[in-house]
PDB file of C-alpha atoms in Angstrom:
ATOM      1  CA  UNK A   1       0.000   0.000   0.000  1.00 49.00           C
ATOM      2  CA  UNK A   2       2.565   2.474   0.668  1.00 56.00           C
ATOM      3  CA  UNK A   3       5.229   1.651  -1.975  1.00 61.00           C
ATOM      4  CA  UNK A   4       5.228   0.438  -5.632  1.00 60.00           C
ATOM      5  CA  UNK A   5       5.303  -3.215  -6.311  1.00 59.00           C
ATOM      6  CA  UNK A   6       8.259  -3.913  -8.619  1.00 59.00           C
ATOM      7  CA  UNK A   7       6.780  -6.934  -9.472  1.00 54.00           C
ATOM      8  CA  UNK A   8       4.769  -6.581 -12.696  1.00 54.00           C
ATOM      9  CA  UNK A   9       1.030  -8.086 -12.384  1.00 55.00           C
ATOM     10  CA  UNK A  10       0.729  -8.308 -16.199  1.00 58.00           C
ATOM     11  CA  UNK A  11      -2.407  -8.066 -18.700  1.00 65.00           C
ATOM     12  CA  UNK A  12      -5.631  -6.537 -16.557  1.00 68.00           C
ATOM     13  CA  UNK A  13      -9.152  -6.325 -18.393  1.00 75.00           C
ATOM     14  CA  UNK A  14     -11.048  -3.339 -17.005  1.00 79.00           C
ATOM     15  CA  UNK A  15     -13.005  -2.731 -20.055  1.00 84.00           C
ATOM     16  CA  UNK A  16     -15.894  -2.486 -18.189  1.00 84.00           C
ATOM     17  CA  UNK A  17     -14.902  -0.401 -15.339  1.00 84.00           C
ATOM     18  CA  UNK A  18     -13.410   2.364 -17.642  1.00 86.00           C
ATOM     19  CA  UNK A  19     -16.860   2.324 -19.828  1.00 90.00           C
ATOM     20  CA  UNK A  20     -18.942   2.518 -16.624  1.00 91.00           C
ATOM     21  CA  UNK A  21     -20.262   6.299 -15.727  1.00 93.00           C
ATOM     22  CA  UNK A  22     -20.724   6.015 -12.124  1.00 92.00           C
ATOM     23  CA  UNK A  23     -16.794   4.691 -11.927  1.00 91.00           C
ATOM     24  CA  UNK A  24     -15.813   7.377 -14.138  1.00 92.00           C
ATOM     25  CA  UNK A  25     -17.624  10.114 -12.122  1.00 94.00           C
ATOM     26  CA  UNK A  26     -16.128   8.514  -9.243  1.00 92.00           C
ATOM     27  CA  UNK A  27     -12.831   8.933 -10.403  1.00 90.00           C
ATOM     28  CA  UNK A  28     -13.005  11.813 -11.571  1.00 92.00           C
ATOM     29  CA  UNK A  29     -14.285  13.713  -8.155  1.00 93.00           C
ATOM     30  CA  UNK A  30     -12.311  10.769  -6.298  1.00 90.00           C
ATOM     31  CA  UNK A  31     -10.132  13.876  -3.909  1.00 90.00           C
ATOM     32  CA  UNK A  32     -13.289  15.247  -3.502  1.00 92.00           C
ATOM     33  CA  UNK A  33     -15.147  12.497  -2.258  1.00 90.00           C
ATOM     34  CA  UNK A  34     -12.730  10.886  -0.170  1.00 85.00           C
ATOM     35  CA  UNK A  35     -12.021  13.760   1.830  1.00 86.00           C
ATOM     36  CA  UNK A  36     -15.658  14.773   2.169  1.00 87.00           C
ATOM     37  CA  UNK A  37     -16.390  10.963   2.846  1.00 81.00           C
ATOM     38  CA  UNK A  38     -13.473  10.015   4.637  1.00 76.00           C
ATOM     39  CA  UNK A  39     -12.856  13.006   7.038  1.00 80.00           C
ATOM     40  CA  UNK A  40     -15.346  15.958   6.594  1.00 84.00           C
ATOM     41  CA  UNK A  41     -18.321  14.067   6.797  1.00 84.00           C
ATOM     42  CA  UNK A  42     -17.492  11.484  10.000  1.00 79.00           C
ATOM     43  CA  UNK A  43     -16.111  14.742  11.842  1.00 81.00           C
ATOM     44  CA  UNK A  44     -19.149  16.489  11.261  1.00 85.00           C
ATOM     45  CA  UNK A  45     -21.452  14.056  12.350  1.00 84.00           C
ATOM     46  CA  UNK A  46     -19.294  13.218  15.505  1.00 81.00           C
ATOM     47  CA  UNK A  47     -19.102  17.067  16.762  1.00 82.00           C
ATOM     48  CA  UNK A  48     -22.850  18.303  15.447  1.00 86.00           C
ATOM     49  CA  UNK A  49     -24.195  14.882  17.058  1.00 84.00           C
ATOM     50  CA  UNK A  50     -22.772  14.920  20.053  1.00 85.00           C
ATOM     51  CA  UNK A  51     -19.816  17.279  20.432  1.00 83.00           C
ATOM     52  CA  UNK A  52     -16.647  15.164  19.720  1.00 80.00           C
ATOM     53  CA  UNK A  53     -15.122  16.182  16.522  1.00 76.00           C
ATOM     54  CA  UNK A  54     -11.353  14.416  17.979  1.00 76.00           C
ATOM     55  CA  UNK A  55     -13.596  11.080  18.565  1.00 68.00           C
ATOM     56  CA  UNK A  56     -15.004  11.775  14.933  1.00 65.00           C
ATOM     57  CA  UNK A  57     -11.735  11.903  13.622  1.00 69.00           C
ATOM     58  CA  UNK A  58      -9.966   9.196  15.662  1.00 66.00           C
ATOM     59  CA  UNK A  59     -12.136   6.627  14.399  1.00 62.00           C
ATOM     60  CA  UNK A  60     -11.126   7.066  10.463  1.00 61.00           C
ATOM     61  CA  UNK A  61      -7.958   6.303  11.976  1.00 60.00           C
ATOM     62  CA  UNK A  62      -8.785   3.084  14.224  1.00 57.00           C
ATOM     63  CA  UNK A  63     -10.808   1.864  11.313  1.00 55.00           C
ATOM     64  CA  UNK A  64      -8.192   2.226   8.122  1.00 55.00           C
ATOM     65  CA  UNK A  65      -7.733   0.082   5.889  1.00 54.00           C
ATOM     66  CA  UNK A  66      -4.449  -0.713   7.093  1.00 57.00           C
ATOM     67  CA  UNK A  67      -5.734  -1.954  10.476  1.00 60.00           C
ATOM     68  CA  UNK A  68      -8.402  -3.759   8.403  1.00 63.00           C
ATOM     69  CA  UNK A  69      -6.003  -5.576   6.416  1.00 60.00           C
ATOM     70  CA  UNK A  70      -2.947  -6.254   8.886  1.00 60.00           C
ATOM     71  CA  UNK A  71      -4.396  -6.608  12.534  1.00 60.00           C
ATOM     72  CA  UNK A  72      -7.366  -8.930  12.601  1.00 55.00           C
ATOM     73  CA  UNK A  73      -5.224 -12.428  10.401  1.00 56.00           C
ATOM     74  CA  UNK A  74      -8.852 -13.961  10.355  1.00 66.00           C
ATOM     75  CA  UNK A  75     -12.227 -12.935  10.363  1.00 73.00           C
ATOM     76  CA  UNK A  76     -13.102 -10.733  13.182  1.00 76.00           C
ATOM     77  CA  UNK A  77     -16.359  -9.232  15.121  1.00 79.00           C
ATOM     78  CA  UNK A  78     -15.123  -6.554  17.326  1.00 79.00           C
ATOM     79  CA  UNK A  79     -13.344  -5.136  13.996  1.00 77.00           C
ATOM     80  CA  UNK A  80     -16.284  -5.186  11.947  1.00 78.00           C
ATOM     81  CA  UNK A  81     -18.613  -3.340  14.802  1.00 79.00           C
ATOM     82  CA  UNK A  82     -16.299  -0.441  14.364  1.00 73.00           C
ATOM     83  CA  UNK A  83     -15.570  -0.625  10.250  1.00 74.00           C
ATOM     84  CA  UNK A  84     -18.800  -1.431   9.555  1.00 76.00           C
ATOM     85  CA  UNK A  85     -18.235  -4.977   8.330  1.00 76.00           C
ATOM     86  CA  UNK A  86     -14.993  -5.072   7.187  1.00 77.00           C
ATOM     87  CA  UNK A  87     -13.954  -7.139  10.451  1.00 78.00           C
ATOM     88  CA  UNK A  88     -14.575 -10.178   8.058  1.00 81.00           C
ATOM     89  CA  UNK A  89     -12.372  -9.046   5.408  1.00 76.00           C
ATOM     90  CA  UNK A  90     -10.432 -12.231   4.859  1.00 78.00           C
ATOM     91  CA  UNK A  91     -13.702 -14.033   3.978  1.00 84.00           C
ATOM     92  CA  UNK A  92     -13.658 -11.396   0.729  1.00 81.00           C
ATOM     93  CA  UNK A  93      -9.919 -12.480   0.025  1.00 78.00           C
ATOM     94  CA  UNK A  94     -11.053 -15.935  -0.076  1.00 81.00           C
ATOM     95  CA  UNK A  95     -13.886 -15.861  -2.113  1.00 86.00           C
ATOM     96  CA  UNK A  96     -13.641 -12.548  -3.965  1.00 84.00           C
ATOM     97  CA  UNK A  97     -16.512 -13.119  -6.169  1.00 85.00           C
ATOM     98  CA  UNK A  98     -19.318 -13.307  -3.494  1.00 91.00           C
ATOM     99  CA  UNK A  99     -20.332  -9.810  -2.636  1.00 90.00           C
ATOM    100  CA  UNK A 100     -20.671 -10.480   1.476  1.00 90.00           C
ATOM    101  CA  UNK A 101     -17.946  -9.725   3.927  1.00 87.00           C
ATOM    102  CA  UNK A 102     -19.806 -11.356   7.143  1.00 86.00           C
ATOM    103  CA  UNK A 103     -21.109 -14.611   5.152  1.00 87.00           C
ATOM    104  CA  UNK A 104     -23.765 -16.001   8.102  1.00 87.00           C
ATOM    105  CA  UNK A 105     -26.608 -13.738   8.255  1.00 87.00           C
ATOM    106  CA  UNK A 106     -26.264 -11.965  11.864  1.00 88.00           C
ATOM    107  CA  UNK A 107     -22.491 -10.974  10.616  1.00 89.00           C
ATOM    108  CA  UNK A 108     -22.295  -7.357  11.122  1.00 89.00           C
ATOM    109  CA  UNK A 109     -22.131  -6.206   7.742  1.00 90.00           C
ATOM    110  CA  UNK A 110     -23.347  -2.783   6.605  1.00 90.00           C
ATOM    111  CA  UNK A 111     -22.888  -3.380   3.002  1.00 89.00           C
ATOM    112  CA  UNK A 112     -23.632  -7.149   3.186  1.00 92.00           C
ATOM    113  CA  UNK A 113     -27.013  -5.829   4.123  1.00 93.00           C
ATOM    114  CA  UNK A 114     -27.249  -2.777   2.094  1.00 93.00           C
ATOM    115  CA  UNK A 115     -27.018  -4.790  -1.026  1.00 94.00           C
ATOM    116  CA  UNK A 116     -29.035  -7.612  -0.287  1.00 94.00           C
ATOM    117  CA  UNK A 117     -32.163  -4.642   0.024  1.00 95.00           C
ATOM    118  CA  UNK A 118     -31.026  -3.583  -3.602  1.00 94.00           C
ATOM    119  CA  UNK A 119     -31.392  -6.855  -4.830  1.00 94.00           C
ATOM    120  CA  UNK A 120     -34.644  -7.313  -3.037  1.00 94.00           C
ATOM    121  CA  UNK A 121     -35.493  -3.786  -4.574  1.00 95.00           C
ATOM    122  CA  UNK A 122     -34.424  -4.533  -8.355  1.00 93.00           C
ATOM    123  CA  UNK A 123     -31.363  -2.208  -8.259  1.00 92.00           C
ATOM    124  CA  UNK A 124     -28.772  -5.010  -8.271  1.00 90.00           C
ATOM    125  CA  UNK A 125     -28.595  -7.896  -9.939  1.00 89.00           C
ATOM    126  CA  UNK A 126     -26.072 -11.100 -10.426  1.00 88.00           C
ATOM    127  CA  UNK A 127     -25.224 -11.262  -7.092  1.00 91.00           C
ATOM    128  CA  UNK A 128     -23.091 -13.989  -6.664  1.00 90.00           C
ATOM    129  CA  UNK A 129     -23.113 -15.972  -3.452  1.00 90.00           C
ATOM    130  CA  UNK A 130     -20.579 -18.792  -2.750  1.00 88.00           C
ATOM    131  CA  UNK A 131     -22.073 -22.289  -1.338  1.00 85.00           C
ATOM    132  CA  UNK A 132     -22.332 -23.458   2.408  1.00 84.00           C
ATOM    133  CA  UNK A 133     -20.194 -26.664   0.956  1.00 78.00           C
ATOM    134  CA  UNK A 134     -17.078 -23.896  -0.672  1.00 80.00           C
ATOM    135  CA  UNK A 135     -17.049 -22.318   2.672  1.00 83.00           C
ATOM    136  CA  UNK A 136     -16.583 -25.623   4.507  1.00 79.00           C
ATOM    137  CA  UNK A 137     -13.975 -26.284   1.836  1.00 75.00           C
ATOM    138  CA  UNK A 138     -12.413 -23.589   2.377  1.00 76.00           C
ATOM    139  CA  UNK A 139     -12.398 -23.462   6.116  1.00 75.00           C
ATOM    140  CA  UNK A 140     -10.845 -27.098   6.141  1.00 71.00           C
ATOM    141  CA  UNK A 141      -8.125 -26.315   3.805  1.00 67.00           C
ATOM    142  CA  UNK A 142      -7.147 -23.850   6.430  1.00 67.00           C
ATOM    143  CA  UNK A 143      -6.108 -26.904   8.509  1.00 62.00           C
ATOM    144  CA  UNK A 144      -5.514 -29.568   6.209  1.00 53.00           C
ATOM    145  CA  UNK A 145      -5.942 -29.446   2.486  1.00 51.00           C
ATOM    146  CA  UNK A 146      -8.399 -32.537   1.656  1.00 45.00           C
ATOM    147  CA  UNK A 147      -7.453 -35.517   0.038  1.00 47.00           C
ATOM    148  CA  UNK A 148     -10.969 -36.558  -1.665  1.00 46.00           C
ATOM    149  CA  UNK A 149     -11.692 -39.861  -3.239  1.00 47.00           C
ATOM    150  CA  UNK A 150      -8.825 -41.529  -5.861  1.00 51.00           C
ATOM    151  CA  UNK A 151      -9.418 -40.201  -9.222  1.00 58.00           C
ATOM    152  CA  UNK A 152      -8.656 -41.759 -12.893  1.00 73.00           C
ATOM    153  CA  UNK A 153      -7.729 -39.003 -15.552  1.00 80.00           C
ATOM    154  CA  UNK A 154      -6.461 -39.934 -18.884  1.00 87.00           C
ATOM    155  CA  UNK A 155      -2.898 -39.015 -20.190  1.00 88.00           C
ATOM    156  CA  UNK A 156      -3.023 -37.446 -23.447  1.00 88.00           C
ATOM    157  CA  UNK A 157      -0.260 -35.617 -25.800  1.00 88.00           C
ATOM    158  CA  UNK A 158       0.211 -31.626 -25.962  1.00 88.00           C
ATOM    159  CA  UNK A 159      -1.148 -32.031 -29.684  1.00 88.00           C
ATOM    160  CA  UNK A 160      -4.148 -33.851 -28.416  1.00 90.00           C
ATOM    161  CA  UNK A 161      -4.446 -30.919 -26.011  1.00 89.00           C
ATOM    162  CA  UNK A 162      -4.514 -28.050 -28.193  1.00 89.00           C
ATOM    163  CA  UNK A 163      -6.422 -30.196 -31.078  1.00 90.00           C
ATOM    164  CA  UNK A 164      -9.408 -30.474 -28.455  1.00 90.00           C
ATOM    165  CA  UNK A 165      -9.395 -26.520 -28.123  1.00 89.00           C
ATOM    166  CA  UNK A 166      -9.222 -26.037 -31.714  1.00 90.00           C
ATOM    167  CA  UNK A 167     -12.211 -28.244 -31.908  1.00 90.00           C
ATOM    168  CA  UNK A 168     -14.176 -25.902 -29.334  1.00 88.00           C
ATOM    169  CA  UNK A 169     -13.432 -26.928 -25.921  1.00 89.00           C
ATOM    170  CA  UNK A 170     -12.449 -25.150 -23.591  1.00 88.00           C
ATOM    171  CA  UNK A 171      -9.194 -26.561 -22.042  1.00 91.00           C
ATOM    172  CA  UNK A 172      -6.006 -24.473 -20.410  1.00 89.00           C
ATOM    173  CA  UNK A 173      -3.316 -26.621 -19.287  1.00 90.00           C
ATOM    174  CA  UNK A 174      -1.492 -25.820 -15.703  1.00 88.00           C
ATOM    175  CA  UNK A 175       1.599 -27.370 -14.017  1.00 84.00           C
ATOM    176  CA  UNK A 176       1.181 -30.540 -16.413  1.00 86.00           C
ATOM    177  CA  UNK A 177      -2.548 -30.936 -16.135  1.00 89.00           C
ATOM    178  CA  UNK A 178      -5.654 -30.368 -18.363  1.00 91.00           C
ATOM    179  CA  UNK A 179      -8.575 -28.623 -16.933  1.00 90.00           C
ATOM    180  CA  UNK A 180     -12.245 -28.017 -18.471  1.00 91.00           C
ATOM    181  CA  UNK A 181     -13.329 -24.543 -17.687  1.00 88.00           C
ATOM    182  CA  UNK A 182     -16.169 -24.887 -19.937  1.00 85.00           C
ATOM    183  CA  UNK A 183     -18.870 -24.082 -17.046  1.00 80.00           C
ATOM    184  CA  UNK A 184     -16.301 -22.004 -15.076  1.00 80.00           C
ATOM    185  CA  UNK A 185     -15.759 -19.190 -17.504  1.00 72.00           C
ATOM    186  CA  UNK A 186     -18.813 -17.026 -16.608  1.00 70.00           C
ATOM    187  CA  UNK A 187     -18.112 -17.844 -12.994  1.00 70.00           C
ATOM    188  CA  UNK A 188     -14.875 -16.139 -12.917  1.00 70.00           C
ATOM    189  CA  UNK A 189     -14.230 -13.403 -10.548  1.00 61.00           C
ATOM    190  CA  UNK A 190     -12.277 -11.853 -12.992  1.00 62.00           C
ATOM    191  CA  UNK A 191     -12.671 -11.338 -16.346  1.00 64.00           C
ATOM    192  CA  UNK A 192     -13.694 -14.145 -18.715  1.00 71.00           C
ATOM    193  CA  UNK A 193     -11.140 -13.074 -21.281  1.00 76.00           C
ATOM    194  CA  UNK A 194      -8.039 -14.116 -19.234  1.00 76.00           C
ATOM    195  CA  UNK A 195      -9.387 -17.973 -19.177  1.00 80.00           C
ATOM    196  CA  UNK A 196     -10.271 -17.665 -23.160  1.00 81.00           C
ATOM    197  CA  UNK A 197      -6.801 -16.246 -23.557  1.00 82.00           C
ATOM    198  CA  UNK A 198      -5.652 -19.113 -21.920  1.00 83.00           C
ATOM    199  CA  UNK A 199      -7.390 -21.863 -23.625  1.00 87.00           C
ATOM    200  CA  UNK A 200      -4.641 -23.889 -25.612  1.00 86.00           C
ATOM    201  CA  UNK A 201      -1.832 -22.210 -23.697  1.00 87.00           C
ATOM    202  CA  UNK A 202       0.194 -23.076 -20.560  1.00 87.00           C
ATOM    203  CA  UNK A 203      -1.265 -21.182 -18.435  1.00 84.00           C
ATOM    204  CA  UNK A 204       0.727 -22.101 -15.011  1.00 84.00           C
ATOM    205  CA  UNK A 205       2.528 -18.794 -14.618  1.00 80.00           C
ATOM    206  CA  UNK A 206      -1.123 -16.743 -14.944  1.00 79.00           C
ATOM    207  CA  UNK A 207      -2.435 -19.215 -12.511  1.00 79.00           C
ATOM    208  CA  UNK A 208       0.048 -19.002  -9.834  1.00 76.00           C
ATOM    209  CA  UNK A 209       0.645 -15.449  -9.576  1.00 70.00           C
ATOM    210  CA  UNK A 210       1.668 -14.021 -13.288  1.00 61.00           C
ATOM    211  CA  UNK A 211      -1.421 -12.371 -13.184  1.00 61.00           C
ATOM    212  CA  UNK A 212      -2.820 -13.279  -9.823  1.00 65.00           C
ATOM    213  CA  UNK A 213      -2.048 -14.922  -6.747  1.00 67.00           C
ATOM    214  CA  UNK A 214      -4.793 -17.416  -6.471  1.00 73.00           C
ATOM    215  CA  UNK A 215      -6.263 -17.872  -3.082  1.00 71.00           C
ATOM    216  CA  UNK A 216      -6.602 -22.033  -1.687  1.00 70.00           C
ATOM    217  CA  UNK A 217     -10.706 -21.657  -2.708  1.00 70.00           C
ATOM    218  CA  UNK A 218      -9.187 -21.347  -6.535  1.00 77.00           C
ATOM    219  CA  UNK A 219      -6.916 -24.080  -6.235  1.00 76.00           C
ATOM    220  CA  UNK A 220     -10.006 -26.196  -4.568  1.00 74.00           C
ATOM    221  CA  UNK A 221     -12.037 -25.358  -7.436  1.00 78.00           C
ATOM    222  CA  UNK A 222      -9.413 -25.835 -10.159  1.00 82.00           C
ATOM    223  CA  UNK A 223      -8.675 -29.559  -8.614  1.00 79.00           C
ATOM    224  CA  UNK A 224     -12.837 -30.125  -9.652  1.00 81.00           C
ATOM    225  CA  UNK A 225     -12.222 -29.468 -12.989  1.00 86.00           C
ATOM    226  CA  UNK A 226      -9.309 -31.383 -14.001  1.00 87.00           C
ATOM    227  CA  UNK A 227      -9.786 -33.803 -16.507  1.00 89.00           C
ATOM    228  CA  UNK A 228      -6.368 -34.819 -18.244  1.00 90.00           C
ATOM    229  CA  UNK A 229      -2.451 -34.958 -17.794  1.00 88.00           C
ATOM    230  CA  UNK A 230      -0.190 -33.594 -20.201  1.00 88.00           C
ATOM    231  CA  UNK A 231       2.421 -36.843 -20.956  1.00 82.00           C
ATOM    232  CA  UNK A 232       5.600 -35.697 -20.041  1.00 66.00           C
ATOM    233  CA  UNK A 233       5.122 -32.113 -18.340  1.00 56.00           C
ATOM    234  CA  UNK A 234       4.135 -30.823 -15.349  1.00 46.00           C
ATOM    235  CA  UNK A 235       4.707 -31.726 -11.807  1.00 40.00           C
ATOM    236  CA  UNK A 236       3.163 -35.298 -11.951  1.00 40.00           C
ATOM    237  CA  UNK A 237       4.566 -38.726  -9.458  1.00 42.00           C
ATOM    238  CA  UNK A 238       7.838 -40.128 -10.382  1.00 40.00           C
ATOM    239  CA  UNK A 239       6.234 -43.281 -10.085  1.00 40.00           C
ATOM    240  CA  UNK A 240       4.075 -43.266 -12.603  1.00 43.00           C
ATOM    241  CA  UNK A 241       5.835 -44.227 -15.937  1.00 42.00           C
ATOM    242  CA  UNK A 242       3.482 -42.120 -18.673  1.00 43.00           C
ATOM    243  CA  UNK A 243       4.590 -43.171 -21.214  1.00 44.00           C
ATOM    244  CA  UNK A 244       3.788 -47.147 -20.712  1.00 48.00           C
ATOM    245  CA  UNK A 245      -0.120 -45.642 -19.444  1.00 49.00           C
ATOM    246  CA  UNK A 246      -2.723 -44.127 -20.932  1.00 54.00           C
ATOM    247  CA  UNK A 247      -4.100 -43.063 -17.304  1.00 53.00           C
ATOM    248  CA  UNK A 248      -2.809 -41.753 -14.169  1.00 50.00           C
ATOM    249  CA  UNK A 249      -5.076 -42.468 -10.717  1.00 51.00           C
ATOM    250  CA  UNK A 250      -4.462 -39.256  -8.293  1.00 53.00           C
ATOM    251  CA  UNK A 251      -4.931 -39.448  -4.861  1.00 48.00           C
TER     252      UNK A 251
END
C-alpha cells in the first residue's frame, strides 16, 4: 500500500470499469469524495451529534484500511462493529466473487445488508453468493488441504491438447494438467477473457501469480475441474511411468 510493487502483475481487463459512468464520475471527483467521505463528513457528524469532533476523527484512523487488512489475520467481530463490516475481510480475500464480507446472516455487515435490500429492490442484480459446501472447503483447507476420493484421468499428448481446443473446448493446461473450464468461464471473478486467452496455452505462470495470486478456494475449485495430464510435463509422481499408461489415478 505504501510503496510500488516492482513486481509486474501483467495483462488486466477493465473494459468495463473504464466504460462505466458512475466509476468514471467517481474517479473523476475521487479527492473530492474521499475527503468529504473520509474526514469531513465522520467529523461532522461526531461534533454536530454529540460534540466530539477528535472522537469523529480518531475513528477514520482506528478503522483504516491498514488496520483492516494487517491486525485482525482472520475474520473478526469486534473489527467489523467499528468498520462497519470489514472485520470479516479475509472471507472477501477468499472468495472474492461473493459480494458479502460477514457470510452467516447476523455478521455485522453494513454493506452485506445494504445490497441484499437492492437486490430485493431490483437495483442489483447477479449477485453472486458462494455455497455453504465452498465455505466448509475452504475453512478445512485452512487446517488440512483434503485428500478426496482416488481419481482416474487420462494421459493425453500436448497435440491432443490443443487439437481439443481447436475443436471448441475449452481446455487451459497448468503445471502438467488439463482442466475443463467450460462451465467455469462465466463464474470467474475476474474477467472471462483471461481464461479464453488461456485456452490452448500453458497457463501455469497466470495461474500461480503471473497475473494473480490465487487464493486455496481457486486451487479447490481448479482440482474439480481437471480432466487430463499432459504426458511428459508438469509436476506429476515419479512413479508413474506415462509413457507405458494411458491413465494416471491421483490421490
Amino acid at each position: 500500500m505504501l510503496f510500488q510493487n516492482e513486481v509486474p502483475w501483467g495483462k488486466v481487463d477493465i473494459s468495463d470499469i473504464e466504460s462505466d459512468p458512475v466509476v468514471i464520475w467517481q474517479e473523476r471527483h475521487y479527492l473530492t469524495l474521499m475527503t468529504l467521505s473520509g474526514w469531513i463528513l465522520p467529523g461532522a457528524i461526531a461534533h454536530f451529534g454529540w460534540n466530539d469532533l477528535a472522537g469523529g476523527l480518531s475513528k477514520r484512523v482506528l478503522s483504516g484500511s491498514c488496520w483492516v487488512g494487517s491486525l485482525p489475520p482472520r475474520d473478526n467481530p469486534l473489527v467489523a462493529l467499528v468498520t462497519f463490516g470489514e472485520g470479516y475481510h479475509n472471507f472477501h480475500h477468499k472468495f472474492p466473487s461473493d459480494y458479502r464480507n460477514g457470510a452467516k446472516w447476523h455478521d455485522f455487515d453494513i454493506s452485506k445488508w445494504s445490497i441484499w435490500l437492492w437486490e430485493k429492490a431490483g437495483l442489483a442484480s447477479h449477485v453472486k453468493r458462494i455455497s455453504v459446501c465452498e465455505i466448509e472447503e475452504a475453512r478445512r483447507d485452512m487446517v488440512k488441504r483434503p485428500s478426496g476420493d482416488d481419481v482416474k484421468i487420462p494421459v493425453i499428448e500436448w497435440e491432443k491438447f490443443v487439437e481439443d481446443v481447436r475443436d471448441g473446448q475449452s481446455l487451459l493446461a497448468i503445471a502438467g494438467f488439463v482442466y475443463d473450464v467450460t462451465d467455469f468461464v462465466d463464474e470467474h471473478s475476474g474477467s472471462a477473457s483471461f481464461i479464453n486467452d488461456a485456452c490452448g496455452k500453458d497457463a501455469t505462470t497466470m495461474f500461480h501469480g503471473g497475473i494473480y495470486k490465487h487464493s486455496s478456494h481457486a486451487h479447490n475449485l481448479l482440482r474439480k475441474l481437471r480432466v487430463a495430464i499432459i504426458r511428459g510435463g508438469g509436476e506429476v509422481d515419479n512413479s508413474h511411468e506415462l509413457t507405458d499408461h494411458k491413465f494416471v489415478v491421483l490421490r
